[in-house]
XYZ file of C-alpha atoms in Angstrom:
722
model
C -8.887 79.077 36.502
C -6.489 76.580 39.135
C -9.412 74.415 39.706
C -10.491 73.678 36.120
C -6.706 72.337 36.203
C -6.208 70.500 37.977
C -9.036 68.776 37.115
C -7.480 68.859 34.109
C -4.453 67.325 35.045
C -5.714 64.731 37.765
C -7.699 64.126 34.759
C -4.468 63.670 32.629
C -2.612 61.701 35.504
C -5.837 58.975 35.438
C -5.511 58.784 32.050
C -2.323 58.738 31.341
C -2.162 56.335 34.618
C -4.925 53.561 33.427
C -3.416 54.442 29.932
C -0.151 52.790 31.177
C -2.341 50.426 33.128
C -4.513 49.612 29.688
C -1.078 48.582 28.029
C 0.602 46.982 31.135
C -2.429 45.017 30.688
C -1.991 44.336 27.273
C 1.859 43.816 27.075
C 1.186 40.919 30.015
C -2.085 39.149 28.570
C 0.641 39.575 25.617
C 2.739 37.135 27.398
C 0.145 35.100 28.689
C -1.249 33.843 25.596
C 2.646 33.511 23.713
C 3.213 31.153 26.755
C 0.484 29.605 26.631
C 0.386 28.426 23.877
C 3.921 27.319 24.030
C 3.179 25.359 27.019
C -0.317 23.776 24.666
C 2.439 23.193 21.579
C 4.721 21.374 24.166
C 2.666 19.491 24.817
C 1.225 17.998 22.526
C 4.535 17.915 20.440
C 4.866 14.978 23.787
C 1.802 13.536 23.755
C 2.664 12.869 19.922
C 5.913 10.897 20.733
C 3.964 8.828 22.392
C 1.517 7.552 19.437
C 3.973 8.490 16.829
C 6.151 5.968 18.461
C 2.833 2.975 19.282
C 2.570 3.686 16.024
C 5.585 2.643 14.934
C 6.395 -0.416 17.245
C 3.110 -1.572 15.674
C 4.040 -1.267 12.249
C 8.378 -2.323 12.971
C 7.550 -5.156 15.438
C 5.790 -6.959 12.968
C 7.884 -7.211 10.248
C 10.153 -9.645 10.281
C 7.359 -12.152 10.440
C 6.524 -12.486 6.903
C 10.600 -12.848 6.048
C 10.565 -15.370 8.425
C 7.307 -17.607 7.806
C 7.872 -17.139 4.527
C 11.361 -19.687 5.458
C 9.407 -22.365 6.479
C 9.658 -25.750 4.028
C 5.229 -26.493 4.308
C 5.660 -22.986 2.693
C 6.640 -23.887 0.191
C 6.615 -27.120 -0.740
C 2.242 -25.024 -0.771
C 3.665 -22.640 -3.219
C 5.517 -25.536 -5.573
C 2.357 -28.604 -5.626
C -0.690 -26.342 -5.537
C -2.664 -29.107 -6.622
C -1.762 -30.750 -3.252
C -3.836 -30.926 -0.337
C -1.852 -32.749 2.081
C 1.245 -29.811 1.317
C -1.582 -26.888 1.749
C -2.719 -27.798 4.733
C -0.031 -28.253 6.447
C 0.832 -24.374 5.484
C -2.971 -23.135 6.663
C -1.912 -25.071 10.112
C 1.123 -23.783 10.527
C -0.055 -20.531 9.433
C -2.336 -21.113 11.659
C 0.153 -21.614 15.308
C 2.729 -18.608 13.671
C -0.461 -16.130 13.683
C -1.882 -16.699 16.425
C 1.795 -17.174 18.802
C 2.084 -13.501 16.929
C -1.011 -11.935 17.855
C -1.225 -10.061 14.146
C -4.939 -10.197 12.841
C -3.887 -12.517 9.583
C -1.308 -14.740 8.184
C -1.856 -15.656 5.097
C 0.892 -17.332 1.530
C 0.053 -15.819 -2.236
C 1.491 -17.688 -5.074
C 2.788 -15.440 -8.172
C -0.405 -14.996 -9.785
C -1.892 -12.819 -6.436
C -4.113 -16.199 -5.106
C -4.424 -16.862 -1.736
C -2.303 -20.391 -1.314
C -3.062 -20.434 2.737
C -4.522 -18.353 5.182
C -4.877 -18.798 9.101
C -8.364 -18.352 9.166
C -8.269 -20.784 6.244
C -11.547 -22.471 8.761
C -12.731 -19.338 8.443
C -16.176 -17.946 6.224
C -14.384 -15.416 5.907
C -10.857 -17.567 4.785
C -8.834 -15.001 2.185
C -7.457 -19.147 0.933
C -8.618 -18.191 -3.674
C -8.798 -14.538 -3.656
C -6.776 -12.899 -5.673
C -4.847 -9.691 -4.406
C -2.991 -9.341 -7.518
C -3.558 -5.840 -7.455
C -2.697 -4.549 -4.070
C 0.382 -3.177 -4.059
C 1.901 -4.645 -1.407
C 1.911 -8.395 -3.213
C 3.514 -5.876 -6.182
C 6.247 -5.097 -4.169
C 7.026 -8.528 -3.251
C 6.743 -10.299 -6.778
C 9.244 -8.144 -7.125
C 11.489 -8.962 -4.299
C 10.979 -6.198 -2.169
C 9.090 -6.023 0.975
C 5.728 -3.774 0.767
C 4.111 -2.672 3.101
C 0.085 -1.203 2.372
C -2.860 -0.212 4.528
C -5.703 -0.791 3.275
C -8.973 -1.686 3.844
C -9.702 -5.725 3.416
C -11.281 -6.949 -0.126
C -12.313 -9.725 1.934
C -13.594 -8.690 5.190
C -14.504 -5.120 4.984
C -11.507 -3.905 7.698
C -8.874 -2.002 7.383
C -4.794 -2.018 8.595
C -1.784 -2.719 7.599
C -0.379 -5.331 4.904
C 2.797 -6.163 5.698
C 4.438 -8.539 3.484
C 7.829 -9.979 1.995
C 8.431 -12.702 -1.106
C 9.231 -16.535 -0.053
C 11.847 -17.530 -2.752
C 13.332 -20.807 -4.322
C 16.086 -22.355 -3.613
C 17.367 -19.937 -6.996
C 16.374 -17.592 -5.313
C 13.287 -16.071 -7.837
C 11.028 -14.979 -5.853
C 7.860 -18.021 -6.120
C 5.230 -16.837 -3.333
C 4.661 -13.288 -1.265
C 3.987 -13.925 2.577
C 1.459 -10.683 4.015
C 1.094 -9.584 7.444
C -2.357 -7.880 8.502
C -2.221 -5.727 11.433
C -4.863 -3.864 12.883
C -4.322 -0.671 14.030
C -7.597 -0.813 16.462
C -5.804 -0.385 20.065
C -4.646 2.441 18.224
C -8.023 4.812 17.600
C -9.288 2.903 20.867
C -6.515 4.191 22.584
C -7.151 8.073 20.609
C -10.761 7.702 21.681
C -9.808 8.626 26.190
C -6.997 11.340 24.257
C -9.201 15.482 25.510
C -8.312 16.493 22.188
C -8.621 14.868 18.671
C -5.983 13.531 16.679
C -5.871 11.732 12.951
C -3.495 10.218 10.861
C -2.989 10.466 7.272
C -2.141 8.673 4.452
C 0.697 10.261 1.807
C -2.374 11.644 -0.623
C -3.068 13.361 2.319
C -6.955 11.363 3.043
C -7.844 10.684 6.856
C -8.186 7.195 6.976
C -7.466 6.825 11.270
C -9.007 9.548 13.813
C -10.728 9.589 16.568
C -13.565 11.260 15.793
C -14.996 9.231 14.160
C -16.913 12.077 11.456
C -14.055 12.478 10.216
C -13.081 9.257 8.784
C -12.081 8.840 4.780
C -11.652 12.915 4.693
C -9.242 14.623 2.098
C -6.883 17.773 3.733
C -6.325 18.887 -0.080
C -8.155 17.833 -3.790
C -7.203 14.701 -4.822
C -5.741 14.103 -8.704
C -8.668 12.113 -10.778
C -4.898 9.666 -11.710
C -4.245 9.341 -7.704
C -8.158 8.207 -7.733
C -8.481 6.367 -10.460
C -4.894 4.394 -9.151
C -7.117 3.425 -5.584
C -10.415 3.066 -7.611
C -7.862 0.579 -8.889
C -6.288 -0.401 -5.302
C -9.446 -1.207 -3.872
C -7.926 0.578 -0.835
C -10.590 2.343 0.539
C -13.114 -0.041 -0.401
C -15.846 0.547 -3.711
C -15.309 4.691 -2.705
C -16.800 7.018 -4.774
C -14.995 10.197 -3.634
C -13.179 12.040 -0.667
C -15.688 14.506 0.640
C -12.442 17.935 1.592
C -11.994 18.097 5.263
C -13.841 19.763 7.745
C -11.388 22.480 8.235
C -10.122 26.661 8.070
C -7.549 26.673 8.299
C -4.955 29.859 9.622
C -1.779 30.793 8.704
C -1.118 33.694 9.583
C 2.166 35.015 10.283
C 2.489 36.151 13.891
C -0.304 34.274 15.492
C -0.207 31.735 17.614
C 1.030 28.053 16.923
C 2.920 29.931 13.575
C 6.061 29.386 13.080
C 7.351 33.287 13.347
C 8.229 35.124 16.524
C 6.646 32.334 19.537
C 9.669 29.211 17.509
C 5.948 27.001 17.449
C 5.585 24.891 14.456
C 1.699 24.591 13.813
C -1.567 26.397 12.261
C -4.503 27.017 13.346
C -8.256 25.383 12.194
C -11.253 26.350 12.651
C -13.872 23.461 12.400
C -17.249 22.038 14.253
C -17.144 19.278 16.737
C -20.009 18.497 18.263
C -22.587 20.461 17.095
C -19.940 23.634 18.005
C -17.564 26.433 16.696
C -14.070 24.655 17.436
C -11.251 26.431 16.676
C -7.558 24.113 17.856
C -4.466 24.578 17.509
C -2.207 22.051 14.911
C 0.722 19.993 14.478
C 1.778 18.130 12.233
C 4.360 14.427 13.026
C 5.609 13.423 8.704
C 6.170 9.619 9.912
C 8.731 9.401 6.763
C 8.959 5.412 7.410
C 5.524 4.212 6.671
C 4.615 7.730 4.763
C 2.190 9.181 7.339
C 1.374 12.332 8.217
C 0.665 11.951 12.075
C -2.106 15.089 12.987
C -2.610 16.437 17.094
C -5.701 18.941 17.753
C -5.269 21.096 20.874
C -8.160 23.462 22.131
C -6.744 27.481 21.125
C -9.355 28.537 23.769
C -7.251 28.180 26.561
C -5.017 30.832 25.095
C -8.158 33.006 25.205
C -9.044 32.625 28.223
C -5.357 33.024 29.605
C -5.287 36.332 28.110
C -8.562 37.281 28.993
C -7.755 35.810 32.724
C -4.808 38.610 32.408
C -7.093 40.696 31.019
C -8.941 40.930 33.978
C -6.875 40.476 37.015
C -4.383 43.419 36.055
C -7.122 45.268 36.035
C -8.872 44.174 39.238
C -4.283 45.040 40.784
C -5.074 47.934 39.209
C -8.092 48.825 41.269
C -6.906 46.697 44.090
C -3.133 46.009 45.341
C -5.896 43.258 47.114
C -6.256 41.178 43.336
C -2.689 40.508 43.512
C -2.543 38.118 46.312
C -5.689 36.864 44.531
C -3.866 36.473 41.284
C -0.932 34.885 42.787
C -4.043 32.032 43.933
C -4.636 31.541 40.641
C -1.026 31.702 38.750
C -0.335 29.120 42.547
C -3.355 27.411 40.561
C -2.593 27.046 36.948
C 1.390 25.445 38.502
C -0.876 22.268 40.077
C -3.073 22.725 37.494
C 0.066 22.058 34.745
C 2.100 19.941 37.311
C -0.787 17.527 37.271
C -0.545 17.289 34.199
C 2.918 17.116 33.424
C 2.303 13.772 36.278
C -1.016 12.700 34.769
C 1.957 12.650 31.164
C 4.809 10.780 33.188
C 2.227 8.159 33.781
C 1.110 8.219 30.728
C 4.024 7.442 29.135
C 5.470 5.269 31.618
C 2.114 3.306 30.736
C 3.578 3.119 27.734
C 6.818 2.330 27.889
C 5.354 -0.556 30.234
C 3.390 -1.895 27.128
C 6.773 -1.080 25.610
C 8.239 -3.605 28.018
C 6.006 -5.696 27.126
C 5.431 -6.043 23.915
C 9.461 -5.963 23.593
C 9.374 -8.771 26.098
C 6.701 -10.860 24.176
C 9.470 -10.113 20.864
C 12.046 -11.922 22.233
C 10.073 -14.923 23.355
C 8.512 -15.404 20.055
C 12.669 -14.875 18.851
C 13.595 -18.002 21.317
C 10.883 -19.933 21.282
C 11.329 -20.591 17.279
C 12.630 -23.556 16.034
C 15.432 -21.284 13.892
C 18.394 -20.420 14.731
C 19.931 -16.186 13.944
C 22.894 -15.932 14.083
C 24.290 -11.788 13.725
C 27.597 -10.791 12.631
C 29.017 -6.955 12.426
C 30.758 -5.396 9.034
C 34.076 -7.641 11.185
C 32.641 -10.886 11.737
C 32.212 -10.727 14.477
C 28.990 -12.173 15.986
C 26.419 -9.131 18.011
C 23.760 -12.150 18.759
C 22.676 -15.479 18.633
C 19.027 -16.274 20.026
C 18.380 -20.508 21.753
C 17.912 -21.786 18.793
C 21.042 -21.484 18.340
C 22.566 -22.195 21.012
C 21.080 -25.302 21.400
C 21.663 -26.179 17.942
C 25.565 -25.872 18.646
C 25.642 -27.008 21.870
C 28.001 -23.386 23.251
C 26.686 -20.705 26.198
C 25.572 -17.374 23.663
C 28.726 -15.992 26.438
C 30.601 -18.305 24.872
C 29.989 -17.030 20.584
C 29.155 -13.415 21.566
C 32.624 -11.496 20.426
C 33.742 -13.552 18.219
C 36.151 -14.142 15.188
C 35.709 -16.976 12.796
C 37.154 -19.670 12.985
C 34.033 -20.214 14.982
C 34.272 -22.887 18.071
C 31.469 -24.419 15.740
C 32.911 -25.189 12.716
C 33.358 -29.190 11.378
C 36.782 -29.851 11.441
C 36.237 -32.026 8.410
C 34.537 -28.797 6.452
C 36.888 -26.365 7.545
C 37.822 -24.958 3.875
C 34.311 -25.089 3.643
C 33.653 -23.054 6.221
C 36.516 -19.754 5.361
C 34.461 -20.157 1.328
C 31.094 -19.074 1.852
C 33.242 -17.200 5.560
C 34.781 -14.466 2.143
C 31.687 -14.739 0.147
C 29.974 -13.555 3.120
C 32.540 -10.390 3.911
C 32.696 -9.397 0.085
C 28.739 -9.305 -0.353
C 27.905 -12.150 -1.667
C 26.192 -14.515 0.045
C 24.687 -17.657 -1.387
C 20.803 -15.726 -1.331
C 18.573 -19.455 -1.820
C 21.306 -20.802 0.844
C 24.177 -23.475 1.280
C 24.125 -26.961 3.179
C 26.896 -26.563 5.452
C 27.929 -29.617 8.154
C 28.576 -27.949 12.460
C 29.866 -29.923 15.205
C 28.204 -30.034 18.056
C 30.080 -28.993 21.210
C 29.103 -33.402 22.232
C 31.426 -34.310 19.021
C 28.280 -34.463 16.539
C 27.386 -33.752 14.005
C 24.895 -30.831 12.799
C 23.690 -30.948 8.517
C 22.313 -27.417 7.883
C 20.543 -24.913 5.315
C 21.895 -22.051 6.476
C 20.604 -18.986 4.839
C 22.006 -15.032 5.557
C 20.749 -11.165 3.548
C 22.938 -8.338 4.268
C 21.981 -5.969 8.461
C 21.554 -2.150 7.089
C 20.467 0.994 9.593
C 17.705 3.206 9.454
C 20.466 5.566 8.047
C 20.838 3.194 5.110
C 24.391 2.338 5.910
C 25.697 -1.338 5.981
C 25.541 -3.113 9.403
C 26.409 -6.661 8.424
C 25.247 -9.400 8.644
C 22.519 -11.928 9.856
C 21.768 -15.474 8.568
C 19.183 -17.933 9.388
C 20.798 -22.087 10.381
C 17.952 -24.477 9.862
C 18.661 -27.693 11.593
C 18.278 -30.201 8.559
C 19.784 -33.536 10.557
C 16.768 -35.435 10.941
C 15.500 -34.647 7.166
C 18.324 -35.750 6.391
C 17.715 -39.055 7.983
C 13.939 -39.375 6.606
C 15.652 -39.267 3.458
C 17.783 -41.538 3.968
C 15.364 -44.081 5.410
C 12.795 -43.865 2.611
C 15.404 -44.146 -0.323
C 16.214 -47.527 2.273
C 12.274 -48.020 2.860
C 12.086 -47.001 -0.955
C 14.650 -50.738 -1.648
C 12.248 -52.253 0.411
C 9.369 -52.166 -1.316
C 10.775 -52.664 -4.872
C 12.644 -55.512 -3.787
C 9.266 -57.099 -1.443
C 7.562 -56.355 -4.851
C 10.036 -58.965 -7.237
C 9.242 -60.946 -4.204
C 5.727 -61.131 -5.150
C 5.969 -61.186 -8.961
C 8.293 -63.682 -8.351
C 6.120 -65.798 -5.828
C 3.508 -65.137 -8.572
C 5.645 -66.895 -10.925
C 6.687 -69.599 -8.526
C 3.995 -72.703 -11.370
C 5.278 -70.293 -14.642
C 9.029 -71.159 -12.843
C 8.506 -74.971 -12.268
C 6.996 -75.797 -15.555
C 10.407 -74.189 -17.368
C 12.305 -76.026 -15.274
C 10.216 -79.072 -15.770
C 10.918 -79.491 -19.397
C 14.444 -78.884 -19.623
C 15.175 -81.405 -16.707
C 12.838 -84.130 -18.656
C 15.442 -83.081 -21.894
C 18.064 -83.637 -19.577
C 16.588 -87.198 -18.098
C 15.407 -88.466 -21.337
C 19.290 -87.288 -23.026
C 20.552 -89.214 -19.866
C 19.514 -92.756 -20.480
C 19.589 -92.105 -24.360
C 23.883 -91.523 -23.632
C 23.808 -94.597 -21.445
C 21.829 -97.057 -24.159
C 24.343 -95.705 -26.876
C 27.594 -96.570 -24.976
C 26.527 -99.759 -24.065
C 25.964 -100.366 -28.037
C 29.433 -98.681 -28.246
C 27.749 -96.203 -30.543
C 30.325 -93.065 -30.364
C 28.863 -90.353 -33.166
C 24.668 -91.388 -31.269
C 26.346 -90.834 -27.487
C 28.666 -87.535 -28.489
C 25.475 -86.532 -30.786
C 23.109 -87.200 -26.757
C 25.843 -85.903 -24.571
C 25.911 -82.063 -26.676
C 22.550 -82.823 -26.728
C 22.218 -83.221 -22.787
C 25.219 -79.962 -22.482
C 22.809 -78.196 -24.268
C 19.604 -78.165 -21.451
C 21.742 -77.315 -18.960
C 22.498 -74.198 -20.207
C 18.894 -73.272 -21.112
C 18.467 -74.890 -17.075
C 21.409 -71.698 -15.946
C 20.049 -69.749 -17.787
C 16.550 -69.634 -16.186
C 17.758 -69.695 -12.455
C 19.775 -66.619 -13.558
C 16.891 -64.508 -15.029
C 15.259 -64.925 -12.504
C 18.352 -64.784 -9.561
C 19.253 -60.842 -11.062
C 15.894 -60.123 -11.130
C 14.966 -61.205 -7.134
C 18.298 -59.667 -6.398
C 18.173 -55.956 -3.643
C 20.764 -54.564 -4.538
C 20.780 -53.752 -8.491
C 23.884 -53.512 -10.657
C 23.198 -49.902 -11.073
C 23.543 -48.117 -13.425
C 23.889 -48.664 -17.286
C 23.198 -47.996 -21.164
C 20.348 -50.906 -21.889
C 19.064 -51.890 -24.741
C 15.264 -51.176 -25.262
C 15.024 -54.595 -27.388
C 17.560 -56.526 -24.281
C 14.311 -55.550 -21.705
C 11.060 -56.193 -23.050
C 13.542 -59.606 -24.420
C 14.177 -60.052 -21.182
C 11.257 -59.273 -19.702
C 9.292 -61.131 -22.064
C 11.271 -64.187 -21.092
C 10.100 -64.568 -17.103
C 6.673 -64.943 -18.420
C 6.988 -66.884 -21.397
C 6.099 -69.480 -19.163
C 2.587 -67.818 -18.008
C 1.973 -66.859 -20.743
C 1.897 -70.384 -22.278
C -0.713 -71.521 -19.005
C -2.781 -68.607 -19.570
C -3.170 -69.165 -23.975
C -2.076 -65.829 -24.714
C 1.036 -63.887 -26.934
C 2.695 -61.592 -27.118
C 3.439 -58.484 -30.265
C 6.133 -56.965 -30.167
C 6.953 -54.566 -32.809
C 10.556 -51.818 -31.286
C 11.245 -49.162 -34.053
C 14.669 -49.415 -35.949
C 17.063 -47.279 -34.993
C 16.677 -46.623 -31.327
C 18.983 -44.374 -29.650
C 19.226 -46.726 -26.116
C 18.243 -45.813 -23.062
C 20.321 -44.828 -19.210
C 19.201 -46.518 -16.120
C 18.957 -49.155 -14.266
C 18.441 -52.771 -16.193
C 17.197 -54.593 -12.920
C 14.978 -52.059 -12.279
C 12.808 -51.573 -15.374
C 12.604 -54.657 -15.970
C 11.397 -54.561 -12.904
C 8.854 -52.837 -14.780
C 8.105 -53.719 -17.363
C 7.371 -56.807 -16.894
C 5.002 -56.023 -13.445
C 2.875 -53.422 -16.579
C 3.416 -57.051 -18.633
C 2.443 -59.501 -15.270
C -1.024 -56.215 -15.422
C -1.772 -57.271 -18.269
C -1.724 -61.113 -18.712
C -4.331 -60.285 -14.982
C -6.701 -58.536 -16.875
C -7.673 -60.207 -19.982
C -8.550 -63.742 -17.510
C -12.085 -62.651 -19.197
C -10.859 -62.625 -23.164
C -11.351 -65.225 -25.131
C -7.830 -67.158 -25.817
C -7.512 -66.390 -29.401
C -8.245 -62.375 -27.828
C -5.603 -62.850 -25.596
C -2.433 -60.755 -27.121
C -0.653 -58.220 -25.285
C 1.105 -55.470 -27.244
C 4.529 -54.273 -27.016
C 5.214 -51.343 -29.596
C 8.701 -48.962 -29.159
C 9.147 -46.026 -30.515
C 10.978 -42.391 -30.336
C 8.219 -39.490 -29.824
C 9.100 -35.801 -29.394
C 13.239 -36.061 -28.190
C 12.367 -39.326 -25.974
C 11.950 -42.941 -25.736
C 8.078 -43.862 -25.783
C 7.572 -47.800 -24.207
C 3.338 -48.696 -24.448
C 2.562 -52.006 -22.670
C -1.257 -53.090 -24.571
C -3.874 -54.595 -22.723
C -7.640 -55.957 -24.335
C -8.898 -56.866 -20.575
C -12.526 -54.881 -19.727
C -9.807 -52.045 -19.185
C -9.402 -49.167 -15.380
C -13.065 -48.391 -14.162
C -13.527 -44.522 -14.579
C -13.535 -44.276 -10.599
C -10.731 -45.456 -9.711
C -8.708 -43.979 -12.042
C -7.657 -41.856 -9.343
C -6.973 -44.372 -7.491
C -4.431 -47.031 -9.703
C -0.446 -45.476 -8.581
C -1.883 -45.022 -5.516
C 0.358 -47.452 -2.500
C -1.278 -49.574 -1.364
C -4.709 -49.902 -3.820
C -4.962 -52.957 -5.467
C -7.493 -54.713 -7.318
C -6.182 -58.048 -6.641
C -8.109 -60.805 -4.187
C -3.800 -61.226 -2.379
C -2.421 -58.582 -4.125
C -0.026 -55.711 -1.881
C -0.805 -52.336 -3.824
C 2.461 -51.658 -4.551
C 3.588 -52.774 -7.968
C 2.484 -49.775 -10.072
C 3.381 -47.493 -7.016
C 6.252 -48.464 -7.552
C 6.745 -48.729 -11.251
C 5.488 -44.519 -11.103
C 8.715 -44.486 -8.746
C 11.234 -45.690 -10.553
C 9.645 -44.001 -14.077
C 10.461 -41.179 -12.007
C 13.867 -42.477 -10.874
C 15.095 -42.535 -13.959
C 13.098 -38.734 -14.996
C 10.616 -40.477 -16.406
C 6.636 -41.139 -16.587
C 4.189 -43.789 -16.698
C 1.316 -43.206 -17.013
C -1.570 -45.085 -19.051
C -4.753 -44.666 -20.542
C -8.442 -45.820 -21.854
C -7.532 -48.333 -25.878
C -10.857 -47.822 -28.461
C -12.593 -51.039 -28.764
C -11.041 -52.348 -24.851
C -7.939 -52.317 -22.912
C -5.839 -49.988 -21.516
C -3.094 -48.634 -22.823
C 0.548 -48.362 -20.224
C 3.295 -45.462 -21.552
C 6.386 -45.357 -19.930
C 8.626 -42.295 -20.751
C 12.242 -42.503 -20.916
C 15.793 -40.791 -21.336
C 17.395 -41.569 -23.895
C 20.953 -41.879 -23.829
C 21.287 -40.461 -27.017
C 25.411 -37.601 -27.065
């Protein structure tokens, strides 16, 4: 009976030992799986930090490009003058240059109606110019005065990208248009192709728009409501797609599983799917990117966790059977540690590469800021200067080290405008900066004046707190000088036109003066004879006539001198009948020589106009002279110049009508162009200067065909009525 009992005890001991061994091996296997799951989750999180940083950098480095580009005067001119081809061409060239230097995918300017005015790809078959993007959210947000951000498929090119937009404001602060930069995320997706496990990026609706697995693109993590589908179709976010199929996943979220927010303390969930024709199981970890509205999801092969448990079972079984296998287990463990160290070194290498790429991107952004012609100046909430770029230092003549940390009064304030500088500074500190910018005169360190336009906006930290103020300072000194030179050139052109008109009237002037001079000679001879005869009464009458003819000659000379002098009398109240009469007096001789006549019809009670009398007479004189020249081939009995003046819609309209052949339709667009003329000896400046004078008086000069032949020129002016 002992042998069977001993055998039973031995079996019991072996069974107990086997059970204990299995228990220990099971505990070891469970510990190995938990450990592998933690390592795997840590590795996923470190990788996600790198990818998330790359995505944030891709969006962040171009965030301020639309706002900065929208400050350029060429873009504002393109919005204000949409039919000006030259302005549109300048805007296209500027946008193309900025896009090329920034390295963005596309940069374009959209009008308030949603139609693209200028684009960096204006000269390509897929040009954005003329296309409407009014349905795009980034346009709607920017038109409302906010910065816009939107990821979607391009309506014109069909290529996806991230769209960042900013409003373009007029001097009054109104939004006149939108500048949008398109940034491609293809480099990030291309980098994911080298990742060992799948990576995907989804939007707020749960739609996958970026993935290292091409078959998962444009699949939905969850059902999309019909209203959201209608909105996406309206915005054409992902092109003309009928729907978004569900992502081919089966998600396990059982508590206590490795990777769950349970005992392991690791956020994540298990995913079952097919990849490469094989059923796979992954640990999925999500990383929200709230500032972008996206969610980054990384998957890691969960088979490693299962294999870790299997290895523990195998090693535990062998260790329980043979002590030698303990050494083998140690070697396997060391090998595993070596693999982890290699993986860690590989990860560190990748982090260093990413860091180097970020440093290079930072260096590129700094180089771009340094190359800007616009001065940038940042101040903290106390008014202390915290940043200046090289353009601002060049503008003021002070080095950055001399300006950083300075409080007002700043050394570059103009001594004559200190009170104005303090006024703008105090308004900024109260949170009331001039949204449309203001003109400011600075004093360069070398003593010369610098005229600038300053635009100030608040600096806001990531948490929404106010950090200070950022100012864009544009040097407009040369622009001001150019405007002054333009005014001087306009005056010279006006003077040249008066001289040209005077030259055309030279023969008329000689004829006008010849008559009173001959009369003076005749009256002088008669006065001499009457004096010899002693006829005092006839002598007095003759002398009176002599004085009248002398005054007539002086009046003719006075009118010509007043017309030809360059410096005019300035703004005054001008009666319409006096303007017409003075202009007709200067061409009366020319009208007699040509056998022409004038019919003047001036409505009674017309209010005077406010303006420069000499310049307004120059406009009427030029129009009348052109009418006379246009009727050279007209029969003498029909050579009539009609001059009408009457009130029209709260303004004064003066019409000069000839009965010539009219203006051909092919030349109608060039009538007011400078240096365009049909006269053999003309300068081609008369009508151009006339229109400039009319617009300077806030008026308008236009023309139309006269029924029956001829041309009607209409001068519209504002009246001086109270």
